[in-house]
Short mmCIF file of C-alpha atoms in Angstrom, two decimals:
data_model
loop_
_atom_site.label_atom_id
_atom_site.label_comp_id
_atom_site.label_asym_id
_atom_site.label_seq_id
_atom_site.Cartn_x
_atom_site.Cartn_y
_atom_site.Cartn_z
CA UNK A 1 5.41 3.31 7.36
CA UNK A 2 9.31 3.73 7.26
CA UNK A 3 9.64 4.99 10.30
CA UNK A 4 7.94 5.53 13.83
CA UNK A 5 8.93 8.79 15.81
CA UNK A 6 8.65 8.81 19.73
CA UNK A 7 6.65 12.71 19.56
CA UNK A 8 5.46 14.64 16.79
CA UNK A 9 7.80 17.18 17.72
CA UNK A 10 10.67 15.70 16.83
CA UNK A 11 9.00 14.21 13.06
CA UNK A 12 10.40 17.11 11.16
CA UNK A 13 13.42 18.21 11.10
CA UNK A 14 15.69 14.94 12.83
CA UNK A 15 17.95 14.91 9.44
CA UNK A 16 18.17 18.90 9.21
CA UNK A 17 19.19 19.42 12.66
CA UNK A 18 21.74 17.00 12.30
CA UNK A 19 23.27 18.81 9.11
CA UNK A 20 21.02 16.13 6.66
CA UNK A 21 18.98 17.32 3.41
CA UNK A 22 19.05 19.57 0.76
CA UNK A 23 21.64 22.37 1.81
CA UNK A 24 20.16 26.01 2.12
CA UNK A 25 23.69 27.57 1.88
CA UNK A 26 23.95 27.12 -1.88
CA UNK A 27 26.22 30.12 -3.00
CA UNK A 28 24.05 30.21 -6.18
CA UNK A 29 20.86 30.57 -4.61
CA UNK A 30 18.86 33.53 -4.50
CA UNK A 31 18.74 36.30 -2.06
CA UNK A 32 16.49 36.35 0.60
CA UNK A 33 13.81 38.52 -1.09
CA UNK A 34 11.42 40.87 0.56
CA UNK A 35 8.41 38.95 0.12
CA UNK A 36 9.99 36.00 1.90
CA UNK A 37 10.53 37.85 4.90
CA UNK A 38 6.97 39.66 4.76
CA UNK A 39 6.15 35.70 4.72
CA UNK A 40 8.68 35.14 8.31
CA UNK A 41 6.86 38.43 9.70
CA UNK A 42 3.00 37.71 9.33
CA UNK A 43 3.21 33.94 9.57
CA UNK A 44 2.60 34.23 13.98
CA UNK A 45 0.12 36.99 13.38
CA UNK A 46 -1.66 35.61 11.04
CA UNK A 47 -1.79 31.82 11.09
CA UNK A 48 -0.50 30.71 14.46
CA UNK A 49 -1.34 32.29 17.12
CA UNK A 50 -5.06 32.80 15.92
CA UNK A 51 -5.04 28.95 15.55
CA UNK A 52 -3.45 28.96 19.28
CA UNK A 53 -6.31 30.91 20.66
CA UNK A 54 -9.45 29.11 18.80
CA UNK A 55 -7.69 26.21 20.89
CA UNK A 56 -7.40 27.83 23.76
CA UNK A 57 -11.05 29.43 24.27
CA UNK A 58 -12.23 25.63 22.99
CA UNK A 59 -10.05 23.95 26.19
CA UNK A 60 -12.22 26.76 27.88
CA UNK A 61 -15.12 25.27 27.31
CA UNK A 62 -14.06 22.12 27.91
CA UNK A 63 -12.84 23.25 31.25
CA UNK A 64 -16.59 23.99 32.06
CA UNK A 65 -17.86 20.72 30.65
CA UNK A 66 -15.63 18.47 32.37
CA UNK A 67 -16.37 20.68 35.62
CA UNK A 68 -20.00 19.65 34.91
CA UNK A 69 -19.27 15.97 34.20
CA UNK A 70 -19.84 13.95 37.07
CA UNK A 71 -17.58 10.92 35.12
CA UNK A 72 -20.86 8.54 34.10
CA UNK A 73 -21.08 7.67 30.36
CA UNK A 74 -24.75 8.36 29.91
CA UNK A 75 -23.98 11.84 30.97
CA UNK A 76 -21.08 12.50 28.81
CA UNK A 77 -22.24 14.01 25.37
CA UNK A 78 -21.90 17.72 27.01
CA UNK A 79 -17.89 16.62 27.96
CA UNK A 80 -17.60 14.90 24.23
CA UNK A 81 -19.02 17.55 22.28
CA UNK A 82 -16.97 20.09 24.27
CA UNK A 83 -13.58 17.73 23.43
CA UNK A 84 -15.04 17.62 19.90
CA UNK A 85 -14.72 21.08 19.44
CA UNK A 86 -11.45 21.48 21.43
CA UNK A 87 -9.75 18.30 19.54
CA UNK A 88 -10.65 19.61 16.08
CA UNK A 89 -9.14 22.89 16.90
CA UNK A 90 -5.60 21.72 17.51
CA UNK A 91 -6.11 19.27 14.74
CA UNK A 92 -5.77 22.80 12.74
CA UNK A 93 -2.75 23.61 14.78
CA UNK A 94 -1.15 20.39 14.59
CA UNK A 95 0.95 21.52 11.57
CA UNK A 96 2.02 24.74 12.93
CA UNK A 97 5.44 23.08 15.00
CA UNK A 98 8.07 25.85 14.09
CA UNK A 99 8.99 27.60 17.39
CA UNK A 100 7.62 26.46 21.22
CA UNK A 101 5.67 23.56 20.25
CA UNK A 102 7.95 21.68 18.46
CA UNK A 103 10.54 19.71 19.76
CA UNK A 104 13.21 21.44 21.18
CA UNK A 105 15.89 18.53 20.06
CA UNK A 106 14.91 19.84 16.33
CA UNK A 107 13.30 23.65 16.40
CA UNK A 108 14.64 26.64 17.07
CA UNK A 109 12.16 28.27 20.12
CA UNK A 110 11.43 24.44 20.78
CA UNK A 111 9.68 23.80 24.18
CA UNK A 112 7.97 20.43 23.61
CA UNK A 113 4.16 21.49 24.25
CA UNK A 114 2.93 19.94 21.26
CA UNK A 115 3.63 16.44 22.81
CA UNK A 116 1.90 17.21 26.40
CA UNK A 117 -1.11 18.65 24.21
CA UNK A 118 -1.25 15.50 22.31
CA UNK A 119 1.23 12.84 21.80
CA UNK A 120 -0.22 10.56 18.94
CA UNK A 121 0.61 8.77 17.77
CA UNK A 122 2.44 7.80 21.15
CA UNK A 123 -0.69 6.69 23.40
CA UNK A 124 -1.57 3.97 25.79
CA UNK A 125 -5.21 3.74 26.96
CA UNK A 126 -4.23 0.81 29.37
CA UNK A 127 -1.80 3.06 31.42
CA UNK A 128 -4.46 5.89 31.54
CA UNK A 129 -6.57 3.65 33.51
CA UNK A 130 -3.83 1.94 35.59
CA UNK A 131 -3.13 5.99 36.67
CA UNK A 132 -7.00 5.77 37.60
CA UNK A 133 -6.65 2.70 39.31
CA UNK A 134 -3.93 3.82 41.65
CA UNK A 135 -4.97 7.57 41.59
CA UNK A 136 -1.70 8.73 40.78
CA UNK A 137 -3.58 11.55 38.86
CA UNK A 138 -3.74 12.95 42.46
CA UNK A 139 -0.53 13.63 43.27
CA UNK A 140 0.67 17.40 43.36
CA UNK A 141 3.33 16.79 40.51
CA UNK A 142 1.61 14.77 38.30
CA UNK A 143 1.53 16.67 35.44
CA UNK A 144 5.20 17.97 35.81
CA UNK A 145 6.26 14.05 35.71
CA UNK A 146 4.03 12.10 33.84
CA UNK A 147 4.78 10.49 30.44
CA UNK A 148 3.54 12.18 27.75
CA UNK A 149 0.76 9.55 26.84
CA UNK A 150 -0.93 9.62 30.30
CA UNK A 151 -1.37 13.36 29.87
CA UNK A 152 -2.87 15.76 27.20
CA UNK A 153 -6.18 15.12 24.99
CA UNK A 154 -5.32 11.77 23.98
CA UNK A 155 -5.47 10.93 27.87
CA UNK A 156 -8.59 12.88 27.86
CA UNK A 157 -10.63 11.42 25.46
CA UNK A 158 -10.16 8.05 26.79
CA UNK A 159 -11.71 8.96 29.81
CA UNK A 160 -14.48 10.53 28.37
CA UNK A 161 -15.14 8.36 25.62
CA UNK A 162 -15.43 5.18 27.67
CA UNK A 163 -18.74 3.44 27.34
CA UNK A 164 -18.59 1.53 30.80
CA UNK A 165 -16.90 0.66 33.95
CA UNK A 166 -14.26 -1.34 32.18
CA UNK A 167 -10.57 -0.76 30.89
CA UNK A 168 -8.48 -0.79 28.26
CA UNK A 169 -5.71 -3.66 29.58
CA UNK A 170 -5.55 -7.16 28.56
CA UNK A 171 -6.64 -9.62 30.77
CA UNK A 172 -3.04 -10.54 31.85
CA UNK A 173 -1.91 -7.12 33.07
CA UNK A 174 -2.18 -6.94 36.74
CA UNK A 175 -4.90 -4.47 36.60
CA UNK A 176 -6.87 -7.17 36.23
CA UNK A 177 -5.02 -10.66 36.83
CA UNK A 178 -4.85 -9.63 40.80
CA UNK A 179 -8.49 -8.27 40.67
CA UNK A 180 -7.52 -4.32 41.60
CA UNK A 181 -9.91 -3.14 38.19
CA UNK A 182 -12.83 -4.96 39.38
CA UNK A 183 -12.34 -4.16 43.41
CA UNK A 184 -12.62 -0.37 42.39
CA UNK A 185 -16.63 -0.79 41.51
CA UNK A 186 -18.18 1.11 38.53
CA UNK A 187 -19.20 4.07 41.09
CA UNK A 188 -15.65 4.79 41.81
CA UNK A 189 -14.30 4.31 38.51
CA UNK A 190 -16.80 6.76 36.99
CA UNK A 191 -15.70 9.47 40.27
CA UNK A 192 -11.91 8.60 39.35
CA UNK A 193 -12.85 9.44 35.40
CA UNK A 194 -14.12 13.07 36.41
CA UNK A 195 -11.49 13.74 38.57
CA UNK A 196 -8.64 12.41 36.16
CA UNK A 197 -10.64 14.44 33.64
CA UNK A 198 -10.43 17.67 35.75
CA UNK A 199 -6.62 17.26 36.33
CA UNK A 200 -5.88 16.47 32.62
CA UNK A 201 -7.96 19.36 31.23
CA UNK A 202 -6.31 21.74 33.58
CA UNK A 203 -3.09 20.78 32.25
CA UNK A 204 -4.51 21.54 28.93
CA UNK A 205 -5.60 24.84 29.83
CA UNK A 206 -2.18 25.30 31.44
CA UNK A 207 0.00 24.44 28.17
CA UNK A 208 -2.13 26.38 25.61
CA UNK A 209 -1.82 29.52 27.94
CA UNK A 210 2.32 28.70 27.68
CA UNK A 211 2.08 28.17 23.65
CA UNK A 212 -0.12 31.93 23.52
CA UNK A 213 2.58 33.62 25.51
CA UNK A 214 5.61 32.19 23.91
CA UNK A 215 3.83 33.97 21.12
CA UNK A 216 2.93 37.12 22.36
CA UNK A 217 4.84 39.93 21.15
CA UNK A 218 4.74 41.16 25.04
CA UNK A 219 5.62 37.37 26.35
CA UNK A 220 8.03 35.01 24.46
CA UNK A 221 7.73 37.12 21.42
CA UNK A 222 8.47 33.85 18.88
CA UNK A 223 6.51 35.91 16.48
CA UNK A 224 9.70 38.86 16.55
CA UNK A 225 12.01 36.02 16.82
CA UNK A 226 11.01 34.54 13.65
CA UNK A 227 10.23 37.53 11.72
CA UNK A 228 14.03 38.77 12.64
CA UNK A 229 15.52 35.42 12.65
CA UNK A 230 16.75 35.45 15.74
CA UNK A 231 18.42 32.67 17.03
CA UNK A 232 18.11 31.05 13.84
CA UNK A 233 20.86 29.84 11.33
CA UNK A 234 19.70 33.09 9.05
CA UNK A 235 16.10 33.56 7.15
CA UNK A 236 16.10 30.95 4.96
CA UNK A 237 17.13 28.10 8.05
CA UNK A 238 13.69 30.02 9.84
CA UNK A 239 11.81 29.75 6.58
CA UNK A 240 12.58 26.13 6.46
CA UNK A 241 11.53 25.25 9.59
CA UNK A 242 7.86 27.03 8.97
CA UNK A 243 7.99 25.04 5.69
CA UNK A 244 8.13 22.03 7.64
CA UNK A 245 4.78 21.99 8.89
CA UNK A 246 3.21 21.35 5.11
CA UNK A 247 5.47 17.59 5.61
CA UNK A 248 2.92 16.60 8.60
CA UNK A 249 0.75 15.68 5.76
CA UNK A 250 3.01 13.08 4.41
CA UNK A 251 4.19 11.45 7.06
CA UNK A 252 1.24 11.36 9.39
CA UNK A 253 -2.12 12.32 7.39
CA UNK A 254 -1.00 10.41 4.11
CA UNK A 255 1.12 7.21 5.95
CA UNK A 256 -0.58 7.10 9.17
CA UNK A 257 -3.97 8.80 9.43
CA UNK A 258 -5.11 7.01 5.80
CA UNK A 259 -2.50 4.59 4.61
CA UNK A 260 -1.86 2.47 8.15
CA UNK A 261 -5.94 1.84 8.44
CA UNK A 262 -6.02 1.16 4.45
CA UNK A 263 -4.13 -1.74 4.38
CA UNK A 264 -0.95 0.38 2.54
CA UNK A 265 1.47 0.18 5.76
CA UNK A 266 3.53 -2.61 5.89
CA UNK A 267 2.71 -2.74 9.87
CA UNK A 268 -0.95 -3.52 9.09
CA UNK A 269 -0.64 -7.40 7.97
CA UNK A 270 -4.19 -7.95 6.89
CA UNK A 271 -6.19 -5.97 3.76
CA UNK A 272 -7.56 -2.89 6.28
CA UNK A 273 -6.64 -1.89 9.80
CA UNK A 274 -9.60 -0.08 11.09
CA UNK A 275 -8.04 -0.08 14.46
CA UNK A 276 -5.13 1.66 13.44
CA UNK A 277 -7.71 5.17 12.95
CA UNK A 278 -6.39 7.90 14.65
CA UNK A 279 -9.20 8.65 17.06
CA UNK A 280 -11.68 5.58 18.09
CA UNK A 281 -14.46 7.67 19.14
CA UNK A 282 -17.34 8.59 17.04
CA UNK A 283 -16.28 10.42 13.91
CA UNK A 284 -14.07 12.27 15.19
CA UNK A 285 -10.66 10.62 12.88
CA UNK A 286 -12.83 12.03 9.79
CA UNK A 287 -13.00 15.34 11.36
CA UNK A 288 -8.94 15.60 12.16
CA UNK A 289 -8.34 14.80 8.55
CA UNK A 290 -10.63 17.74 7.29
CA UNK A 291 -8.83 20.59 9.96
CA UNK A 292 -5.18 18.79 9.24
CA UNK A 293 -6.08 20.41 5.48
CA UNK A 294 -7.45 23.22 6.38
CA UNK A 295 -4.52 24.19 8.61
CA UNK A 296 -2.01 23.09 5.39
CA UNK A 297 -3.84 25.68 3.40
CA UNK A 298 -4.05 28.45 6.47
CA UNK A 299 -0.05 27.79 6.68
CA UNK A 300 0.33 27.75 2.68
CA UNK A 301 -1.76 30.99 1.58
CA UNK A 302 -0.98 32.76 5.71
CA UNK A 303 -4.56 33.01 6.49
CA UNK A 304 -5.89 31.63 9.53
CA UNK A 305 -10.06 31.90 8.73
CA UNK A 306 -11.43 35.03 10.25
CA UNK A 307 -7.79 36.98 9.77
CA UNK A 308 -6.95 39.29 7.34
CA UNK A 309 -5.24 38.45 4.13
CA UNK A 310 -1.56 38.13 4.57
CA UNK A 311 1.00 36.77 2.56
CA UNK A 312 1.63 33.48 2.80
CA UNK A 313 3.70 30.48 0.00
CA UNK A 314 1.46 31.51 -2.41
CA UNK A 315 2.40 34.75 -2.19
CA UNK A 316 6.36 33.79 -2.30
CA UNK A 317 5.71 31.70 -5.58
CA UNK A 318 3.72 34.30 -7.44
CA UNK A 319 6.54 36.41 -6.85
CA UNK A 320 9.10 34.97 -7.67
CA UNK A 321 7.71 33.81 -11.03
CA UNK A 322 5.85 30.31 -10.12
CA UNK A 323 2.57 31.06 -10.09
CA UNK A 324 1.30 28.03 -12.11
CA UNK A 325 2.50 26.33 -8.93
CA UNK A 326 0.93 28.12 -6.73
CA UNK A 327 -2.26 27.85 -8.80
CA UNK A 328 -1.30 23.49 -8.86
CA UNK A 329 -0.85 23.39 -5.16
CA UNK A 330 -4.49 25.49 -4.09
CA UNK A 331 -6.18 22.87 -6.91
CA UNK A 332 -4.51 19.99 -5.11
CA UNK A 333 -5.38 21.64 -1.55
CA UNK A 334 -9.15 22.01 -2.81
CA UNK A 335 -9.06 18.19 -4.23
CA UNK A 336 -8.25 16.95 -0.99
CA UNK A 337 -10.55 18.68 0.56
CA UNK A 338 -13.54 17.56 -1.77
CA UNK A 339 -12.08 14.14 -1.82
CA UNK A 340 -12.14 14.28 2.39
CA UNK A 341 -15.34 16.00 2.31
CA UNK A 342 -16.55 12.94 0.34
CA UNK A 343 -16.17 10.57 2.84
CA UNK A 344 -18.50 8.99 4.66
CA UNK A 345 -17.58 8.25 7.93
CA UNK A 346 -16.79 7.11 10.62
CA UNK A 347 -13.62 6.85 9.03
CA UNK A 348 -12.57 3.11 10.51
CA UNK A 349 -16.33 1.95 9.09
CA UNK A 350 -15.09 3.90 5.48
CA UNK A 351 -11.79 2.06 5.49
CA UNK A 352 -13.42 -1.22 5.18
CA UNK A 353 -16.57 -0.73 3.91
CA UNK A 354 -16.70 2.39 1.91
CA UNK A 355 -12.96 1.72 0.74
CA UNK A 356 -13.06 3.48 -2.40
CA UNK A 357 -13.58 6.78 -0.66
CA UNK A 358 -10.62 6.62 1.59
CA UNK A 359 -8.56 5.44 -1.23
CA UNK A 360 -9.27 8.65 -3.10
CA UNK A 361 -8.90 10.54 -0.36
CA UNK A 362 -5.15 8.83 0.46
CA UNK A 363 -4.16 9.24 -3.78
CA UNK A 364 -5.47 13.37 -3.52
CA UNK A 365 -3.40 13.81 -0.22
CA UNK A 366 -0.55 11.77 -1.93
CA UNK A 367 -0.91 13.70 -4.89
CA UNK A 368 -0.59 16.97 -2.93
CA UNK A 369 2.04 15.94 -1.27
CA UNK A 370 4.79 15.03 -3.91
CA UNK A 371 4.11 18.43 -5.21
CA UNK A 372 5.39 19.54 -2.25
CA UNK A 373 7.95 17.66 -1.83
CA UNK A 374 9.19 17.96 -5.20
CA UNK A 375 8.38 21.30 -7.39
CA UNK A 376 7.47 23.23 -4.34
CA UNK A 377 10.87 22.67 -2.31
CA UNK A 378 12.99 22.69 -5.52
CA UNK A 379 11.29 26.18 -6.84
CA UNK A 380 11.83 27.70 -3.17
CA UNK A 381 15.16 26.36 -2.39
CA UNK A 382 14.03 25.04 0.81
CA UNK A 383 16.09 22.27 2.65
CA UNK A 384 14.02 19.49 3.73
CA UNK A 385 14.93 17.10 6.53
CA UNK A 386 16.66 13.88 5.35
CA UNK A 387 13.37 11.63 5.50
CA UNK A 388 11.82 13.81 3.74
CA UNK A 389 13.85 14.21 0.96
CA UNK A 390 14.06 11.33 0.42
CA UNK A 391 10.84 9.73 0.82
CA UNK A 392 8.75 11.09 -2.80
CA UNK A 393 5.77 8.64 -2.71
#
């Protein structure tokens, strides 16, 4: 991997906002058609905020699990399943960073809120449980000043995924040189769990409420914003920046997600690095990979499941006289999908052992992904940020 970003928010885009990439003010470039800005209009309606709201009514119910949990692991597959559901739902979203929860160093609308849902690949289990340890979770503020990987699901699932009444710091770290870890006691390491639990998923619920109303044509009205390019560098800078979203699965699915744990990252110095799997618990890294493609084909053909038809990239193409590509990208987008569906996880068990299968899955994603990066920016005219253009493996 080429490069390592400190949030997800600011991954695409770093080279565009600073004037990098293909240029979108080419005087021989077409006009902004009509179907393009049908595309800038139903995009929010149709593919965001629906995936915003599955998310929210899952951190809903994990708001009543975790309430339930009293923070002992043999009691926990209520508060996993519940995370399950609510960690596969933003997995759907995570590709969807145009507006308030992207970055707001890089996107117009920007408000961070991606990054305090979940920061991966920025995490640190070992300073979730030194929080524990000194129940700095407690304090009135500390979601308003904690560091983005000792808040959001990442933090979350660590709690609820441990197995025992141990941690996640080396032996060294005072945690444990000095004794503090073990002074604590199982019993009040499992109360400390629930009630870091509680105070993490209430941030949760607190964010995804923010990231529904910047959306809401009666709150922060993004939607309007985007659909009139307000505030934007004209339609085609705002049709860029949804474009962008289609790039997470390069840079993380592709390089991180499947290539780091194959061996295929020059970070990862032996032949696999199961360790390097997105999400240690259960199967749930297999899962991610699945909604991360399913939310690249919601975003490409603007149809969230359950909404109505509405044009989407597939649309745009047809239109404008590339519908073979259109046609080349859905195949490649149902490849994937077979090819992850084909898997047999848990995914850091499949990178080893069932290597072959991840392998395909990495070459159908990679293959899906230089289309994009090649015929599908060049037919649209569409300025990619500087990595991007010029990373085409």
């Amino acid at each position: 991997m080429r490069t390592r970003w400190l949030g997800l928010g600011a991954l695409l885009g770093l080279g565009a906002a600073a004037g990098l990439g293909v240029s979108c003010d080419d005087p021989a470039a077409p006009a902004f058609s009509a179907r393009r800005a049908e595309l800038l209009e139903a995009v929010g309606p149709s593919v965001y905020r629906p995936a915003y709201q599955r998310f929210r009514d899952a951190v809903g119910r994990l708001e009543q699990a975790v309430a339930d949990w009293d923070g002992q692991p043999a009691e926990a597959s209520a508060v996993r399943a519940a995370f399950a559901e609510a960690m596969t739902a933003w997995q759907g979203a995570e590709l969807f960073l145009a507006g308030p929860a992207g970055s707001s160093l890089v996107y117009v609308g920007g408000l961070d809120l991606r990054d305090s849902l979940y920061s991966w690949p920025t995490t640190n289990p070992c300073r979730v449980d030194q929080v524990l340890a000194d129940a700095g979770y407690a304090a009135t503020d500390y979601l308003q000043t904690s560091l983005v990987n000792t808040v959001g699901l990442d933090a979350l699932g660590h709690l609820i995924h441990a197995e025992d009444g141990g941690n996640a710091c080396p032996a060294l770290v005072t945690l444990n040189s000095e004794g503090t870890w073990a002074a604590l006691g199982d019993a009040v390491v499992f109360t400390r769990r629930a009630a870091f639990a509680g105070v993490l998923v209430s941030g949760l619920k607190a964010t995804a409420d923010a990231l529904l109303t910047a959306w809401d044509p009666a709150g922060g009205d993004h939607g309007g914003a985007l659909a009139a390019a307000r505030g934007y560098d004209g339609q085609r800078d705002a049709l860029d920046q949804v474009s962008w979203g289609l790039l997470y699965l390069d840079r993380q699915l592709k390089d991180l997600k499947l290539g780091l744990p194959l061996g295929l990252d020059p970070d990862c110095t032996t032949e696999a690095c199961p360790e390097a799997v997105e999400l240690a618990w259960g199967d749930l890294a297999l899962g991610a990979v699945q909604a991360n493609l399913q939310g690249a084909r919601a975003l490409f053909v603007g149809e969230h499941p359950g909404q109505p038809d509405r044009v989407g990239f597939d649309a745009v193409l047809r239109d404008e006289g590339a519908g073979d590509l259109a046609e080349q990208i859905l195949a490649e987008l149902d490849a994937a999908q077979a090819a992850a569906a084909a898997v047999q996880g848990p995914l850091a068990d499949a990178v080893v052992s069932r290597r072959a299968q991840v392998e395909a899955l990495h070459g159908a994603v990679q293959a899906l992904t230089t289309t994009f990066k090649t015929r599908f920016v060049t037919v649209l005219n569409l300025t990619l940020p500087q990595e991007g253009a010029a990373d085409n493996d």
